[in-house]
Amino acid sequence: MSFSQASKPAVPSNALQQQSQPVQRPSSGGLRYPTNKKTIYDRNPNRSKTAELNRASFAYLFGEMIQYAQKRVTGIQDLEKRLNMQGHPLGLRLLDLLLYREPPRTAQRPTRILPLLQFIHTTLWRHLFSRPADALERSKDNEDEYMISDNDPLVNQYISVPREMSQLNCAAYVAGIVEGVCDGTGFPARVTAHSVATEMWPAKTVFLIKFEPEVLERENFLQKSAA
């Protein structure tokens, strides 16, 4: 006995084309990549070398950051410490970025205290505020302390400090950035911001940089070796 195979119904050609196309599934959240498959990490770091941030945008973001930190502290010292901690990782990243943008012949990390301070006073300040700092001094009483002065810090221009918090100096955020640069170059230090108001500059701020003892020991050793 023989059995005949049943004929299969013909499938339209357009149906085959529809089945061959990949099925697009809805995204389940998370990171979304642009159509060109490139992210911000694929950009050339020199692309935004001369770009400037809008001051209104900076004032809004910085004000929100201070309000966020203020709700999680109990006093002025805690608030300044928190601002310092928020600026520290930014200093570490800025160090790598600024050294990358330096010419190949001069792109090297500072190995002495004075070149490091000049790098902070000029290169770092110019990148952050489009101008160098106003003064760089060494303490007459303590050889491990240096001071960088800014007569009108940008971070204090758009902050309204209440009377009960008159001792607050929001430039502690910049002090954290400077401290991050010092730590990233192998010069551990403690950097604090102090208000030193004058008649001409009521918002003048002095950034006190106090290096650790091992930094001075290395500096003295290198100085004797070079002599």
Short mmCIF file of C-alpha atoms in Angstrom, two decimals:
data_model
loop_
_atom_site.label_atom_id
_atom_site.label_comp_id
_atom_site.label_asym_id
_atom_site.label_seq_id
_atom_site.Cartn_x
_atom_site.Cartn_y
_atom_site.Cartn_z
CA MET A 1 0.00 0.00 0.00
CA SER A 2 1.39 3.40 -0.93
CA PHE A 3 0.73 6.71 0.70
CA SER A 4 0.72 10.00 -1.22
CA GLN A 5 2.34 13.09 0.44
CA ALA A 6 -0.02 15.98 0.96
CA SER A 7 0.97 19.14 -0.88
CA LYS A 8 2.08 22.10 1.31
CA PRO A 9 0.26 25.38 0.83
CA ALA A 10 2.27 28.03 -1.03
CA VAL A 11 3.74 30.78 1.13
CA PRO A 12 3.70 34.30 -0.30
CA SER A 13 7.11 35.78 -1.04
CA ASN A 14 6.45 38.90 1.01
CA ALA A 15 5.80 36.74 4.07
CA LEU A 16 9.26 35.16 3.71
CA GLN A 17 10.84 38.59 3.59
CA GLN A 18 9.03 39.64 6.73
CA GLN A 19 10.22 36.54 8.59
CA SER A 20 13.85 37.14 7.59
CA GLN A 21 13.93 40.59 9.20
CA PRO A 22 15.24 40.67 12.82
CA VAL A 23 12.70 41.22 15.50
CA GLN A 24 13.25 44.48 17.41
CA ARG A 25 12.74 43.98 21.10
CA PRO A 26 11.86 46.88 23.35
CA SER A 27 14.76 48.12 25.46
CA SER A 28 14.77 46.95 29.06
CA GLY A 29 16.28 50.16 30.42
CA GLY A 30 19.87 50.96 31.38
CA LEU A 31 22.41 52.73 29.19
CA ARG A 32 21.36 53.78 25.73
CA TYR A 33 24.03 54.07 23.08
CA PRO A 34 23.73 56.46 20.13
CA THR A 35 23.18 55.15 16.62
CA ASN A 36 26.85 55.54 15.72
CA LYS A 37 27.81 53.25 18.67
CA LYS A 38 30.13 55.92 20.14
CA THR A 39 30.02 57.33 23.65
CA ILE A 40 31.64 60.30 25.34
CA TYR A 41 34.70 58.14 26.01
CA ASP A 42 35.33 57.88 22.26
CA ARG A 43 35.74 61.64 21.87
CA ASN A 44 39.12 63.26 21.50
CA PRO A 45 40.05 64.84 24.88
CA ASN A 46 41.30 67.93 23.02
CA ARG A 47 37.90 68.50 21.43
CA SER A 48 36.65 70.57 24.38
CA LYS A 49 39.99 72.14 25.22
CA THR A 50 38.77 75.70 24.56
CA ALA A 51 35.13 75.12 25.49
CA GLU A 52 33.64 77.11 28.36
CA LEU A 53 30.75 76.25 30.62
CA ASN A 54 27.87 78.68 30.89
CA ARG A 55 28.09 80.47 34.24
CA ALA A 56 24.35 80.21 34.83
CA SER A 57 24.53 76.44 34.39
CA PHE A 58 27.50 76.21 36.74
CA ALA A 59 25.79 78.39 39.37
CA TYR A 60 22.66 76.23 39.28
CA LEU A 61 24.53 72.90 39.50
CA PHE A 62 26.90 74.11 42.22
CA GLY A 63 24.04 75.56 44.25
CA GLU A 64 22.13 72.30 44.05
CA MET A 65 25.23 70.38 45.11
CA ILE A 66 25.65 72.60 48.18
CA GLN A 67 21.99 72.20 49.15
CA TYR A 68 22.30 68.44 48.76
CA ALA A 69 25.36 68.38 51.03
CA GLN A 70 23.85 70.79 53.55
CA LYS A 71 20.95 68.44 54.25
CA ARG A 72 23.38 65.67 55.23
CA VAL A 73 25.70 67.51 57.62
CA THR A 74 25.39 68.97 61.12
CA GLY A 75 27.72 71.96 60.98
CA ILE A 76 29.86 74.26 58.88
CA GLN A 77 33.01 72.18 59.29
CA ASP A 78 31.20 69.05 58.17
CA LEU A 79 29.81 70.89 55.15
CA GLU A 80 33.24 72.17 54.10
CA LYS A 81 34.69 68.70 54.61
CA ARG A 82 32.01 67.21 52.39
CA LEU A 83 32.65 69.81 49.67
CA ASN A 84 36.35 69.02 49.92
CA MET A 85 35.66 65.31 49.48
CA GLN A 86 33.49 66.01 46.42
CA GLY A 87 36.24 68.03 44.76
CA HIS A 88 39.05 65.54 45.45
CA PRO A 89 38.19 62.96 42.71
CA LEU A 90 37.77 65.78 40.21
CA GLY A 91 41.33 66.91 40.92
CA LEU A 92 42.65 63.40 40.22
CA ARG A 93 40.92 63.32 36.83
CA LEU A 94 41.88 66.87 35.89
CA LEU A 95 45.53 66.05 36.53
CA ASP A 96 45.51 63.30 33.90
CA LEU A 97 43.55 65.43 31.44
CA LEU A 98 45.78 68.50 31.75
CA LEU A 99 48.98 66.45 31.46
CA TYR A 100 47.58 64.75 28.37
CA ARG A 101 46.95 68.13 26.76
CA GLU A 102 50.45 69.38 27.46
CA PRO A 103 53.00 69.32 24.59
CA PRO A 104 54.86 65.98 24.44
CA ARG A 105 58.16 67.58 25.51
CA THR A 106 56.67 69.06 28.69
CA ALA A 107 53.98 66.47 29.49
CA GLN A 108 55.43 65.07 32.70
CA ARG A 109 54.26 64.99 36.28
CA PRO A 110 55.96 67.47 38.61
CA THR A 111 58.63 65.90 40.81
CA ARG A 112 59.39 68.94 42.98
CA ILE A 113 57.18 71.14 45.14
CA LEU A 114 57.71 74.41 43.28
CA PRO A 115 56.87 73.06 39.78
CA LEU A 116 53.76 71.43 41.27
CA LEU A 117 52.58 74.68 42.84
CA GLN A 118 53.25 76.58 39.63
CA PHE A 119 51.23 73.96 37.74
CA ILE A 120 48.31 74.48 40.13
CA HIS A 121 48.67 78.27 40.21
CA THR A 122 48.73 78.65 36.42
CA THR A 123 47.63 75.59 34.43
CA LEU A 124 44.92 74.28 36.74
CA TRP A 125 43.52 77.71 37.61
CA ARG A 126 43.48 78.79 33.97
CA HIS A 127 41.58 75.64 33.01
CA LEU A 128 39.00 76.09 35.77
CA PHE A 129 38.57 79.87 35.84
CA SER A 130 40.17 81.13 32.57
CA ARG A 131 42.89 82.97 34.51
CA PRO A 132 45.79 82.14 36.84
CA ALA A 133 45.53 82.52 40.60
CA ASP A 134 46.39 85.89 42.08
CA ALA A 135 49.31 84.92 44.33
CA LEU A 136 51.56 82.05 45.37
CA GLU A 137 53.42 82.36 48.67
CA ARG A 138 55.35 80.26 51.16
CA SER A 139 54.70 80.44 54.87
CA LYS A 140 57.36 82.24 56.88
CA ASP A 141 56.66 80.20 60.00
CA ASN A 142 56.26 76.65 58.65
CA GLU A 143 58.32 75.31 55.79
CA ASP A 144 55.68 72.70 54.91
CA GLU A 145 52.93 75.27 54.22
CA TYR A 146 52.24 77.18 51.02
CA MET A 147 49.40 79.54 50.11
CA ILE A 148 47.57 80.20 46.85
CA SER A 149 45.36 83.32 46.86
CA ASP A 150 42.27 84.03 44.79
CA ASN A 151 40.86 87.53 45.23
CA ASP A 152 37.40 86.66 43.90
CA PRO A 153 36.69 82.90 43.68
CA LEU A 154 34.08 82.02 41.10
CA VAL A 155 32.48 79.42 43.36
CA ASN A 156 31.55 82.12 45.92
CA GLN A 157 30.07 84.63 43.50
CA TYR A 158 26.68 82.94 43.16
CA ILE A 159 26.23 81.60 46.69
CA SER A 160 24.15 83.49 49.25
CA VAL A 161 25.40 82.52 52.71
CA PRO A 162 23.02 83.18 55.64
CA ARG A 163 24.24 85.13 58.65
CA GLU A 164 24.32 82.12 60.94
CA MET A 165 26.72 80.45 58.48
CA SER A 166 28.93 83.46 57.79
CA GLN A 167 32.09 81.40 58.42
CA LEU A 168 31.25 79.04 55.54
CA ASN A 169 33.57 79.20 52.54
CA CYS A 170 32.27 77.21 49.57
CA ALA A 171 35.73 77.38 48.01
CA ALA A 172 36.41 74.25 50.06
CA TYR A 173 35.29 72.48 46.89
CA VAL A 174 38.23 74.03 45.00
CA ALA A 175 40.50 73.10 47.91
CA GLY A 176 39.44 69.50 47.36
CA ILE A 177 40.37 69.75 43.69
CA VAL A 178 43.83 71.09 44.60
CA GLU A 179 44.24 68.33 47.17
CA GLY A 180 43.36 65.75 44.52
CA VAL A 181 46.03 67.14 42.19
CA CYS A 182 48.62 67.01 44.98
CA ASP A 183 47.74 63.42 45.86
CA GLY A 184 47.73 62.39 42.21
CA THR A 185 51.26 63.66 41.68
CA GLY A 186 52.61 61.91 44.79
CA PHE A 187 52.65 64.99 47.05
CA PRO A 188 50.11 64.12 49.77
CA ALA A 189 48.85 67.26 51.43
CA ARG A 190 45.94 68.76 53.33
CA VAL A 191 44.35 71.73 51.54
CA THR A 192 41.88 74.08 53.24
CA ALA A 193 40.15 77.29 52.15
CA HIS A 194 40.21 80.37 54.41
CA SER A 195 38.39 83.67 53.98
CA VAL A 196 40.77 86.64 54.23
CA ALA A 197 38.55 89.61 53.42
CA THR A 198 40.09 92.98 52.62
CA GLU A 199 38.58 96.35 51.82
CA MET A 200 39.31 95.90 48.13
CA TRP A 201 38.58 92.16 47.93
CA PRO A 202 35.84 91.19 50.42
CA ALA A 203 35.63 87.64 49.01
CA LYS A 204 39.38 86.94 48.98
CA THR A 205 40.23 83.33 49.77
CA VAL A 206 43.57 81.78 50.66
CA PHE A 207 44.11 78.08 49.97
CA LEU A 208 46.50 76.70 52.57
CA ILE A 209 48.50 73.69 51.33
CA LYS A 210 50.18 71.73 54.12
CA PHE A 211 52.38 68.89 52.83
CA GLU A 212 53.02 65.66 54.70
CA PRO A 213 56.45 65.16 56.36
CA GLU A 214 57.59 62.59 53.78
CA VAL A 215 57.17 65.19 51.03
CA LEU A 216 59.64 67.53 52.71
CA GLU A 217 62.08 64.68 53.33
CA ARG A 218 62.05 63.80 49.65
CA GLU A 219 62.37 67.46 48.66
CA ASN A 220 65.43 67.92 50.87
CA PHE A 221 66.99 64.74 49.49
CA LEU A 222 66.48 65.87 45.87
CA GLN A 223 67.83 69.30 46.68
CA LYS A 224 71.00 67.84 48.18
CA SER A 225 71.41 65.47 45.21
CA ALA A 226 71.15 68.34 42.74
CA ALA A 227 73.69 70.47 44.63
#
